[in-house]
């Protein structure tokens, strides 16, 4: 069988399936290219057909002056302009259906119809160039017409397909996915109809769990349009390696069948057949083999449309016809490890409160800083924990330590272990060493560290870190060229060693374990839930919470100057600090902002990615927060807030100690509790400092690298300095060494990054691609509650503000922040809000720590919170029990 398309004339308007393949997407669109490719696979039956090319579409439609004008107008619209989109959509489609088709194109179509049969029924289907792609399926966006008979009817429906490129849904989909209306063209597929007894959809990876080893089949009687349109319940099968592992036989009351003279009609299925299997088990397994054969050809999981029909010759067996195959676009990529063993991957982003994709330079820096093997998939990093899970003793530590930061990760790991079929312990390990099935086994004693350090240790650790940052800034200044990169590559391991300082780790674990002790004992002795939350307010040495209060002080410096406030409210340029000095009070305002940036300017949202824009690089990011602070607070609010938190913590301490005195053995309980409270108050604030050290180092590295990038731009090696973000540090070193770069690498990685931005990373996944998900189980909650993890006590009602980007953060006093995740850069917003809800997070992640210190009720780890809760909706956040009510 030929493997290369035989295109006789590149100026032709019509091509048969055997003349095109996957390389001709530009000519026949996604559907046409895939059908051409399918028709070349040995043993796969594809109904014959042909494609009217995109060249014909351009000639007839795009080159029309009226359509060009429409496309110009469309390019100016956003998703919100739905009324204008609707009006333009209607005008364009009417215009298209009125344009005359050139005679030579009509003749080419007539020749193909004559070849395949003039009285034969056809399916006429749209096939856009931006369709059935790995990153965007466009499924259902363009029209398909079934059982079309006769040349005139086919020509009429070709126009309808062309016009469907401009339905409202197709236009909006392109805008949402960033496709230029002028660069998407439409081919039309004309294919002989199959009149099936049964049809359906086959996914070569489970679309629910993403498991690549499980194949999913939906099947129903008649044409597949009933199933695709959601008119019928289908039989459902899951198949793994030649075995049907799950089946659900549905009641099938309706089917769509073709009419003799064209068109289709719904038919009621006889009651006796409604609950019968649409496919036999052998047919299901035959479909599995066909699906795997197609998947192997394309090289990635496929979404396949199939029909089961009688063979054309008398006595012939039933035949499975494949009428479409497209890539499954919703699967998250699997980290690559080249061995056949089972692996379990944990998302680093969920641990670091940054689930956005990272650019290659950011990925390489974080891996070097972390100092342990990590695997990239979808622009995110994952750690393989299968080695820990096969060892019962190491597993016990892993599951419980991770549970402190994210209980949903712990739940997913416990779920895998309880299944017993994926991870098996080392041979010879004592089974009784394994953790209990509940996953509640305690980690070893060293993870319960409660060190009686002198409180001055925190100041010493901070001083050491600051000295390290100052030395790095000084030493890197004199470096250039390769020396800069070699210096950074030598410095990172030294810095990593400082990060793993046992004293630093001991201080953090001591405060965490003291909090855990307080919560456990106060609940046991006094029935008090989450008592440590109130005791954690306004602790000393918390660099992140101090940052939020410092921005209140900046607002105080600007507050007396109305001209500055007016100027900031109408801010246009990023270099506004240079212009401030010309306004009354502008010098004072500039000095205040600059002083803040000198200490915190290395921070930004997603700061673990070195490529992210820092506040010092774009100070305008802070302006909405400063203006919000001026509006929502009075002079001196920072000090009042801190002192109020201290008073409330002291009040809670006195209350607890007084109640404990009344208990049996009360004096000892008071003594032990007082010690734990001191540990929290002295050491909890330091939890935030190591990350401050990391991002401070990153910013110094970044400035040095951008200086070198400027030299590469001057040498015409790079188009712009930010291109280095799409290279790893090792690749950048090679570019600096050779002064050469294949720019296609940058272009390709920019496109990949845009694809990765649309993906949602899983917390836990396996090497089969299976995404392991668990839910919080909670009883006796109000009806309709949205459940999460309680991380900061209290109950608050207020207006939900869905904020995904800090620069959009215009908050009113009393608002509740609802967002995907928060890292330290979000802390300045915490002074303005009354409660917090995030999709990602755990008990000891940054948002939780700062919420407790500021006394904000908070619930984190709420799946799809930004979609379940609407902006402006009134909600009640219960940070003690861990749920949200929509009011």
mmCIF file of C-alpha atoms in Angstrom, residues 306-661:
data_model
loop_
_atom_site.group_PDB
_atom_site.id
_atom_site.type_symbol
_atom_site.label_atom_id
_atom_site.label_comp_id
_atom_site.label_asym_id
_atom_site.label_seq_id
_atom_site.Cartn_x
_atom_site.Cartn_y
_atom_site.Cartn_z
ATOM 1 C CA UNK A 306 -17.164 3.915 14.005
ATOM 2 C CA UNK A 307 -20.137 2.196 12.354
ATOM 3 C CA UNK A 308 -21.030 -1.502 12.247
ATOM 4 C CA UNK A 309 -22.735 -2.420 8.995
ATOM 5 C CA UNK A 310 -23.584 -5.455 6.878
ATOM 6 C CA UNK A 311 -20.955 -6.407 4.302
ATOM 7 C CA UNK A 312 -21.967 -5.475 0.755
ATOM 8 C CA UNK A 313 -21.763 -9.012 -0.653
ATOM 9 C CA UNK A 314 -24.379 -11.701 0.205
ATOM 10 C CA UNK A 315 -23.301 -13.682 3.263
ATOM 11 C CA UNK A 316 -20.474 -11.252 4.082
ATOM 12 C CA UNK A 317 -19.573 -10.624 7.722
ATOM 13 C CA UNK A 318 -20.496 -7.414 9.462
ATOM 14 C CA UNK A 319 -17.801 -4.762 8.973
ATOM 15 C CA UNK A 320 -16.604 -2.015 11.284
ATOM 16 C CA UNK A 321 -16.217 1.174 9.225
ATOM 17 C CA UNK A 322 -14.150 4.037 10.638
ATOM 18 C CA UNK A 323 -15.591 7.411 9.702
ATOM 19 C CA UNK A 324 -13.285 9.623 11.789
ATOM 20 C CA UNK A 325 -10.295 9.567 14.113
ATOM 21 C CA UNK A 326 -8.924 12.593 15.932
ATOM 22 C CA UNK A 327 -6.450 13.092 18.798
ATOM 23 C CA UNK A 328 -7.927 13.200 22.317
ATOM 24 C CA UNK A 329 -7.086 16.769 23.342
ATOM 25 C CA UNK A 330 -8.059 16.604 27.029
ATOM 26 C CA UNK A 331 -5.429 14.128 28.246
ATOM 27 C CA UNK A 332 -2.645 15.405 30.440
ATOM 28 C CA UNK A 333 0.791 14.305 29.123
ATOM 29 C CA UNK A 334 2.625 11.573 31.034
ATOM 30 C CA UNK A 335 6.119 12.243 32.436
ATOM 31 C CA UNK A 336 8.634 10.177 30.477
ATOM 32 C CA UNK A 337 10.640 7.460 32.221
ATOM 33 C CA UNK A 338 12.066 4.860 29.880
ATOM 34 C CA UNK A 339 11.307 1.661 31.738
ATOM 35 C CA UNK A 340 8.293 -0.672 31.853
ATOM 36 C CA UNK A 341 7.726 -0.419 35.633
ATOM 37 C CA UNK A 342 4.753 1.240 37.294
ATOM 38 C CA UNK A 343 5.385 4.794 38.484
ATOM 39 C CA UNK A 344 3.413 7.285 40.574
ATOM 40 C CA UNK A 345 3.976 11.007 39.978
ATOM 41 C CA UNK A 346 3.167 13.865 42.355
ATOM 42 C CA UNK A 347 2.699 17.427 41.106
ATOM 43 C CA UNK A 348 5.396 19.797 42.341
ATOM 44 C CA UNK A 349 3.155 22.754 41.458
ATOM 45 C CA UNK A 350 0.498 21.704 43.977
ATOM 46 C CA UNK A 351 3.183 21.628 46.664
ATOM 47 C CA UNK A 352 4.549 25.023 45.612
ATOM 48 C CA UNK A 353 1.219 26.803 45.052
ATOM 49 C CA UNK A 354 1.942 27.387 41.358
ATOM 50 C CA UNK A 355 0.012 25.121 39.029
ATOM 51 C CA UNK A 356 0.559 27.316 35.943
ATOM 52 C CA UNK A 357 3.038 25.983 33.366
ATOM 53 C CA UNK A 358 6.664 27.081 33.661
ATOM 54 C CA UNK A 359 8.908 28.089 30.777
ATOM 55 C CA UNK A 360 11.992 25.929 30.076
ATOM 56 C CA UNK A 361 14.441 28.268 31.881
ATOM 57 C CA UNK A 362 12.156 28.241 34.933
ATOM 58 C CA UNK A 363 11.869 24.448 34.840
ATOM 59 C CA UNK A 364 15.636 23.973 34.691
ATOM 60 C CA UNK A 365 16.322 26.449 37.530
ATOM 61 C CA UNK A 366 13.764 24.896 39.849
ATOM 62 C CA UNK A 367 15.081 21.385 39.193
ATOM 63 C CA UNK A 368 18.643 22.510 39.971
ATOM 64 C CA UNK A 369 17.439 24.263 43.153
ATOM 65 C CA UNK A 370 15.412 21.260 44.330
ATOM 66 C CA UNK A 371 18.328 18.879 43.799
ATOM 67 C CA UNK A 372 16.268 15.750 43.240
ATOM 68 C CA UNK A 373 15.133 14.071 40.009
ATOM 69 C CA UNK A 374 12.012 15.654 38.553
ATOM 70 C CA UNK A 375 10.134 14.949 35.361
ATOM 71 C CA UNK A 376 8.526 17.511 33.066
ATOM 72 C CA UNK A 377 5.085 17.032 31.545
ATOM 73 C CA UNK A 378 2.800 19.720 30.167
ATOM 74 C CA UNK A 379 5.185 22.452 31.302
ATOM 75 C CA UNK A 380 4.954 21.318 34.943
ATOM 76 C CA UNK A 381 7.262 19.294 37.173
ATOM 77 C CA UNK A 382 6.457 15.964 38.791
ATOM 78 C CA UNK A 383 8.315 13.790 41.293
ATOM 79 C CA UNK A 384 8.286 9.997 40.947
ATOM 80 C CA UNK A 385 7.454 8.557 44.390
ATOM 81 C CA UNK A 386 7.080 4.903 43.381
ATOM 82 C CA UNK A 387 10.393 4.090 45.122
ATOM 83 C CA UNK A 388 9.035 5.405 48.430
ATOM 84 C CA UNK A 389 5.665 3.680 47.964
ATOM 85 C CA UNK A 390 7.084 0.176 47.485
ATOM 86 C CA UNK A 391 8.870 0.404 50.847
ATOM 87 C CA UNK A 392 6.377 0.302 53.748
ATOM 88 C CA UNK A 393 8.658 2.306 56.077
ATOM 89 C CA UNK A 394 9.445 5.064 53.559
ATOM 90 C CA UNK A 395 5.826 5.020 52.374
ATOM 91 C CA UNK A 396 4.628 5.777 55.896
ATOM 92 C CA UNK A 397 6.763 8.915 56.081
ATOM 93 C CA UNK A 398 5.839 10.096 52.578
ATOM 94 C CA UNK A 399 2.081 9.692 52.905
ATOM 95 C CA UNK A 400 1.855 11.470 56.244
ATOM 96 C CA UNK A 401 4.287 14.315 55.488
ATOM 97 C CA UNK A 402 2.515 15.056 52.185
ATOM 98 C CA UNK A 403 -0.804 14.856 54.008
ATOM 99 C CA UNK A 404 0.210 17.888 56.062
ATOM 100 C CA UNK A 405 0.586 20.031 52.961
ATOM 101 C CA UNK A 406 -2.250 18.600 50.823
ATOM 102 C CA UNK A 407 -4.686 15.969 52.147
ATOM 103 C CA UNK A 408 -5.988 15.300 48.613
ATOM 104 C CA UNK A 409 -2.505 14.105 47.598
ATOM 105 C CA UNK A 410 -2.409 11.879 50.676
ATOM 106 C CA UNK A 411 -5.872 10.536 49.828
ATOM 107 C CA UNK A 412 -4.831 9.755 46.252
ATOM 108 C CA UNK A 413 -1.716 7.871 47.408
ATOM 109 C CA UNK A 414 -3.704 5.897 49.977
ATOM 110 C CA UNK A 415 -6.229 5.068 47.226
ATOM 111 C CA UNK A 416 -3.455 3.636 45.007
ATOM 112 C CA UNK A 417 -2.025 1.623 47.897
ATOM 113 C CA UNK A 418 -5.402 0.210 48.916
ATOM 114 C CA UNK A 419 -6.027 -1.050 45.375
ATOM 115 C CA UNK A 420 -2.970 -3.274 45.755
ATOM 116 C CA UNK A 421 -2.661 -3.893 41.999
ATOM 117 C CA UNK A 422 -0.376 -1.049 40.960
ATOM 118 C CA UNK A 423 2.254 -0.658 43.698
ATOM 119 C CA UNK A 424 3.562 -3.783 45.402
ATOM 120 C CA UNK A 425 6.061 -3.766 48.327
ATOM 121 C CA UNK A 426 9.654 -4.958 48.057
ATOM 122 C CA UNK A 427 9.988 -8.766 48.297
ATOM 123 C CA UNK A 428 10.668 -9.798 51.875
ATOM 124 C CA UNK A 429 9.347 -6.621 53.515
ATOM 125 C CA UNK A 430 7.273 -7.411 56.612
ATOM 126 C CA UNK A 431 3.645 -6.698 55.681
ATOM 127 C CA UNK A 432 2.829 -5.580 59.238
ATOM 128 C CA UNK A 433 5.291 -2.705 58.772
ATOM 129 C CA UNK A 434 2.926 -1.183 56.209
ATOM 130 C CA UNK A 435 0.701 1.717 57.240
ATOM 131 C CA UNK A 436 -2.838 1.031 58.281
ATOM 132 C CA UNK A 437 -5.402 1.115 55.471
ATOM 133 C CA UNK A 438 -6.785 4.327 56.866
ATOM 134 C CA UNK A 439 -3.478 6.032 56.090
ATOM 135 C CA UNK A 440 -3.402 7.364 59.684
ATOM 136 C CA UNK A 441 -0.136 5.721 60.796
ATOM 137 C CA UNK A 442 2.230 8.263 62.372
ATOM 138 C CA UNK A 443 5.622 9.037 60.849
ATOM 139 C CA UNK A 444 8.844 8.304 62.788
ATOM 140 C CA UNK A 445 9.813 10.389 65.848
ATOM 141 C CA UNK A 446 12.309 12.652 64.027
ATOM 142 C CA UNK A 447 9.379 14.120 62.101
ATOM 143 C CA UNK A 448 7.838 15.130 65.414
ATOM 144 C CA UNK A 449 10.770 17.416 66.274
ATOM 145 C CA UNK A 450 10.112 19.889 69.092
ATOM 146 C CA UNK A 451 13.464 21.591 69.635
ATOM 147 C CA UNK A 452 13.894 24.056 72.476
ATOM 148 C CA UNK A 453 15.980 26.472 70.412
ATOM 149 C CA UNK A 454 16.883 29.872 71.807
ATOM 150 C CA UNK A 455 14.455 32.301 70.055
ATOM 151 C CA UNK A 456 17.462 34.261 68.751
ATOM 152 C CA UNK A 457 18.153 31.401 66.317
ATOM 153 C CA UNK A 458 15.572 32.896 63.941
ATOM 154 C CA UNK A 459 17.426 36.219 63.774
ATOM 155 C CA UNK A 460 20.681 34.315 63.181
ATOM 156 C CA UNK A 461 19.163 32.275 60.331
ATOM 157 C CA UNK A 462 17.716 35.407 58.700
ATOM 158 C CA UNK A 463 21.050 37.234 59.040
ATOM 159 C CA UNK A 464 22.876 34.293 57.413
ATOM 160 C CA UNK A 465 20.409 34.297 54.526
ATOM 161 C CA UNK A 466 20.690 38.053 54.038
ATOM 162 C CA UNK A 467 24.495 37.871 54.044
ATOM 163 C CA UNK A 468 24.320 35.139 51.374
ATOM 164 C CA UNK A 469 22.024 37.298 49.175
ATOM 165 C CA UNK A 470 24.321 40.350 49.494
ATOM 166 C CA UNK A 471 27.433 38.277 48.698
ATOM 167 C CA UNK A 472 25.771 36.796 45.596
ATOM 168 C CA UNK A 473 24.731 40.248 44.307
ATOM 169 C CA UNK A 474 28.288 41.518 44.794
ATOM 170 C CA UNK A 475 30.127 38.506 43.336
ATOM 171 C CA UNK A 476 28.018 38.164 40.172
ATOM 172 C CA UNK A 477 28.423 41.816 39.144
ATOM 173 C CA UNK A 478 31.884 41.401 37.639
ATOM 174 C CA UNK A 479 30.966 38.302 35.614
ATOM 175 C CA UNK A 480 30.058 38.253 31.933
ATOM 176 C CA UNK A 481 29.596 35.798 29.053
ATOM 177 C CA UNK A 482 30.174 32.144 29.894
ATOM 178 C CA UNK A 483 31.567 33.134 33.298
ATOM 179 C CA UNK A 484 28.104 34.320 34.407
ATOM 180 C CA UNK A 485 26.426 31.026 33.566
ATOM 181 C CA UNK A 486 29.246 28.907 35.005
ATOM 182 C CA UNK A 487 29.173 31.015 38.172
ATOM 183 C CA UNK A 488 25.377 30.452 38.519
ATOM 184 C CA UNK A 489 25.724 26.702 37.871
ATOM 185 C CA UNK A 490 28.386 26.528 40.615
ATOM 186 C CA UNK A 491 26.424 28.751 43.014
ATOM 187 C CA UNK A 492 23.105 26.864 42.907
ATOM 188 C CA UNK A 493 24.443 23.673 44.606
ATOM 189 C CA UNK A 494 26.027 25.832 47.340
ATOM 190 C CA UNK A 495 22.741 27.663 47.816
ATOM 191 C CA UNK A 496 20.824 24.361 47.818
ATOM 192 C CA UNK A 497 23.037 23.128 50.655
ATOM 193 C CA UNK A 498 22.182 26.231 52.695
ATOM 194 C CA UNK A 499 18.470 25.612 52.068
ATOM 195 C CA UNK A 500 18.777 22.148 53.628
ATOM 196 C CA UNK A 501 20.372 23.554 56.809
ATOM 197 C CA UNK A 502 19.223 21.181 59.626
ATOM 198 C CA UNK A 503 18.655 24.117 62.004
ATOM 199 C CA UNK A 504 16.430 25.893 59.478
ATOM 200 C CA UNK A 505 14.445 22.695 58.924
ATOM 201 C CA UNK A 506 14.309 22.085 62.676
ATOM 202 C CA UNK A 507 12.817 25.532 63.379
ATOM 203 C CA UNK A 508 10.108 25.049 60.749
ATOM 204 C CA UNK A 509 9.231 21.499 61.908
ATOM 205 C CA UNK A 510 9.193 22.604 65.554
ATOM 206 C CA UNK A 511 6.584 25.293 64.871
ATOM 207 C CA UNK A 512 4.494 22.943 62.709
ATOM 208 C CA UNK A 513 4.557 20.166 65.274
ATOM 209 C CA UNK A 514 3.849 22.550 68.161
ATOM 210 C CA UNK A 515 0.741 23.699 66.258
ATOM 211 C CA UNK A 516 -0.289 20.082 65.674
ATOM 212 C CA UNK A 517 0.226 19.334 69.395
ATOM 213 C CA UNK A 518 -1.902 22.321 70.436
ATOM 214 C CA UNK A 519 -4.728 21.370 68.058
ATOM 215 C CA UNK A 520 -4.714 17.729 69.170
ATOM 216 C CA UNK A 521 -4.483 18.361 72.942
ATOM 217 C CA UNK A 522 -6.882 21.311 73.106
ATOM 218 C CA UNK A 523 -9.478 19.255 71.259
ATOM 219 C CA UNK A 524 -8.882 16.286 73.572
ATOM 220 C CA UNK A 525 -8.784 18.274 76.831
ATOM 221 C CA UNK A 526 -11.108 21.215 76.127
ATOM 222 C CA UNK A 527 -13.140 20.277 73.035
ATOM 223 C CA UNK A 528 -11.542 23.301 71.298
ATOM 224 C CA UNK A 529 -11.111 22.873 67.512
ATOM 225 C CA UNK A 530 -8.090 24.357 65.675
ATOM 226 C CA UNK A 531 -6.941 26.357 68.703
ATOM 227 C CA UNK A 532 -3.520 27.001 67.152
ATOM 228 C CA UNK A 533 -5.076 29.240 64.483
ATOM 229 C CA UNK A 534 -5.828 32.075 66.896
ATOM 230 C CA UNK A 535 -2.462 31.633 68.637
ATOM 231 C CA UNK A 536 -0.632 32.064 65.299
ATOM 232 C CA UNK A 537 -1.837 35.629 64.709
ATOM 233 C CA UNK A 538 0.784 38.406 64.402
ATOM 234 C CA UNK A 539 3.847 36.270 65.135
ATOM 235 C CA UNK A 540 7.268 37.853 64.707
ATOM 236 C CA UNK A 541 9.723 37.455 61.802
ATOM 237 C CA UNK A 542 7.160 36.543 59.126
ATOM 238 C CA UNK A 543 8.633 38.184 56.034
ATOM 239 C CA UNK A 544 5.492 37.519 53.981
ATOM 240 C CA UNK A 545 2.874 38.919 56.353
ATOM 241 C CA UNK A 546 5.160 41.900 57.046
ATOM 242 C CA UNK A 547 5.118 42.543 53.273
ATOM 243 C CA UNK A 548 1.328 42.873 53.280
ATOM 244 C CA UNK A 549 1.448 45.356 56.150
ATOM 245 C CA UNK A 550 4.322 47.262 54.483
ATOM 246 C CA UNK A 551 2.095 48.011 51.498
ATOM 247 C CA UNK A 552 -0.425 49.540 53.912
ATOM 248 C CA UNK A 553 2.387 51.836 55.045
ATOM 249 C CA UNK A 554 3.048 52.757 51.385
ATOM 250 C CA UNK A 555 -0.625 53.740 51.104
ATOM 251 C CA UNK A 556 -0.203 55.974 54.168
ATOM 252 C CA UNK A 557 2.700 57.821 52.506
ATOM 253 C CA UNK A 558 0.610 58.457 49.349
ATOM 254 C CA UNK A 559 -2.714 59.180 51.071
ATOM 255 C CA UNK A 560 -2.058 62.930 51.759
ATOM 256 C CA UNK A 561 -1.476 63.688 48.035
ATOM 257 C CA UNK A 562 -4.698 63.770 45.926
ATOM 258 C CA UNK A 563 -2.794 64.541 42.697
ATOM 259 C CA UNK A 564 -0.713 61.380 43.089
ATOM 260 C CA UNK A 565 -3.862 59.328 43.737
ATOM 261 C CA UNK A 566 -5.517 60.759 40.601
ATOM 262 C CA UNK A 567 -2.388 60.029 38.567
ATOM 263 C CA UNK A 568 -2.248 56.414 39.801
ATOM 264 C CA UNK A 569 -5.951 55.870 39.086
ATOM 265 C CA UNK A 570 -5.410 56.786 35.449
ATOM 266 C CA UNK A 571 -2.111 54.946 35.083
ATOM 267 C CA UNK A 572 -1.116 54.079 31.523
ATOM 268 C CA UNK A 573 2.643 53.428 31.451
ATOM 269 C CA UNK A 574 4.764 50.836 33.279
ATOM 270 C CA UNK A 575 7.549 53.419 33.814
ATOM 271 C CA UNK A 576 5.235 55.605 35.932
ATOM 272 C CA UNK A 577 7.792 55.936 38.749
ATOM 273 C CA UNK A 578 9.925 58.205 36.548
ATOM 274 C CA UNK A 579 6.972 60.567 35.981
ATOM 275 C CA UNK A 580 5.822 60.658 39.615
ATOM 276 C CA UNK A 581 8.489 63.159 40.688
ATOM 277 C CA UNK A 582 6.845 65.868 38.538
ATOM 278 C CA UNK A 583 3.605 65.776 40.619
ATOM 279 C CA UNK A 584 2.986 67.376 44.016
ATOM 280 C CA UNK A 585 3.856 64.645 46.539
ATOM 281 C CA UNK A 586 5.264 62.476 43.773
ATOM 282 C CA UNK A 587 8.777 62.258 45.246
ATOM 283 C CA UNK A 588 7.411 61.015 48.554
ATOM 284 C CA UNK A 589 5.199 58.496 46.728
ATOM 285 C CA UNK A 590 8.053 57.291 44.516
ATOM 286 C CA UNK A 591 10.405 56.916 47.489
ATOM 287 C CA UNK A 592 7.798 54.902 49.402
ATOM 288 C CA UNK A 593 7.150 52.542 46.473
ATOM 289 C CA UNK A 594 10.866 52.244 45.707
ATOM 290 C CA UNK A 595 11.661 51.451 49.327
ATOM 291 C CA UNK A 596 9.042 48.679 49.236
ATOM 292 C CA UNK A 597 10.508 47.330 45.961
ATOM 293 C CA UNK A 598 14.033 47.356 47.402
ATOM 294 C CA UNK A 599 12.909 44.779 49.965
ATOM 295 C CA UNK A 600 10.131 42.915 48.132
ATOM 296 C CA UNK A 601 10.561 43.743 44.440
ATOM 297 C CA UNK A 602 11.855 40.241 43.616
ATOM 298 C CA UNK A 603 8.419 38.809 44.334
ATOM 299 C CA UNK A 604 5.582 38.156 41.872
ATOM 300 C CA UNK A 605 2.787 35.672 41.200
ATOM 301 C CA UNK A 606 4.216 32.252 40.300
ATOM 302 C CA UNK A 607 7.614 33.324 41.631
ATOM 303 C CA UNK A 608 9.171 29.828 41.593
ATOM 304 C CA UNK A 609 9.421 30.314 37.809
ATOM 305 C CA UNK A 610 12.477 32.554 37.315
ATOM 306 C CA UNK A 611 10.986 33.841 34.039
ATOM 307 C CA UNK A 612 7.948 35.455 35.673
ATOM 308 C CA UNK A 613 7.835 39.269 35.668
ATOM 309 C CA UNK A 614 8.877 40.584 39.100
ATOM 310 C CA UNK A 615 7.321 43.599 40.824
ATOM 311 C CA UNK A 616 10.568 45.536 40.312
ATOM 312 C CA UNK A 617 10.230 44.877 36.581
ATOM 313 C CA UNK A 618 6.578 45.935 36.513
ATOM 314 C CA UNK A 619 5.713 48.054 39.586
ATOM 315 C CA UNK A 620 2.311 48.925 38.060
ATOM 316 C CA UNK A 621 1.140 45.488 39.272
ATOM 317 C CA UNK A 622 1.047 46.916 42.818
ATOM 318 C CA UNK A 623 -0.946 50.058 41.996
ATOM 319 C CA UNK A 624 -4.482 48.529 42.288
ATOM 320 C CA UNK A 625 -3.542 47.120 45.707
ATOM 321 C CA UNK A 626 -2.124 50.448 46.909
ATOM 322 C CA UNK A 627 -5.248 52.292 45.728
ATOM 323 C CA UNK A 628 -7.419 49.674 47.418
ATOM 324 C CA UNK A 629 -5.528 50.184 50.671
ATOM 325 C CA UNK A 630 -6.013 53.976 50.442
ATOM 326 C CA UNK A 631 -9.747 53.475 49.857
ATOM 327 C CA UNK A 632 -10.416 50.707 52.407
ATOM 328 C CA UNK A 633 -8.206 51.739 55.364
ATOM 329 C CA UNK A 634 -7.369 54.722 57.522
ATOM 330 C CA UNK A 635 -3.905 56.017 58.423
ATOM 331 C CA UNK A 636 -1.891 53.660 60.660
ATOM 332 C CA UNK A 637 -3.853 50.514 59.715
ATOM 333 C CA UNK A 638 -0.729 48.328 59.464
ATOM 334 C CA UNK A 639 0.295 48.805 63.082
ATOM 335 C CA UNK A 640 -3.307 48.510 64.338
ATOM 336 C CA UNK A 641 -3.815 45.238 62.471
ATOM 337 C CA UNK A 642 -0.606 43.733 63.844
ATOM 338 C CA UNK A 643 -1.328 44.823 67.415
ATOM 339 C CA UNK A 644 -4.922 43.583 67.209
ATOM 340 C CA UNK A 645 -3.666 40.156 66.112
ATOM 341 C CA UNK A 646 -1.232 40.056 69.030
ATOM 342 C CA UNK A 647 -3.991 40.970 71.493
ATOM 343 C CA UNK A 648 -6.288 38.263 70.144
ATOM 344 C CA UNK A 649 -3.517 35.666 70.348
ATOM 345 C CA UNK A 650 -2.711 36.681 73.942
ATOM 346 C CA UNK A 651 -6.403 36.622 74.854
ATOM 347 C CA UNK A 652 -6.771 33.079 73.420
ATOM 348 C CA UNK A 653 -3.641 31.970 75.317
ATOM 349 C CA UNK A 654 -5.003 33.278 78.655
ATOM 350 C CA UNK A 655 -8.392 31.711 78.028
ATOM 351 C CA UNK A 656 -6.920 28.277 77.248
ATOM 352 C CA UNK A 657 -4.510 28.320 80.212
ATOM 353 C CA UNK A 658 -7.271 29.373 82.630
ATOM 354 C CA UNK A 659 -9.511 26.533 81.451
ATOM 355 C CA UNK A 660 -6.664 24.020 81.651
ATOM 356 C CA UNK A 661 -5.944 24.971 85.308
#
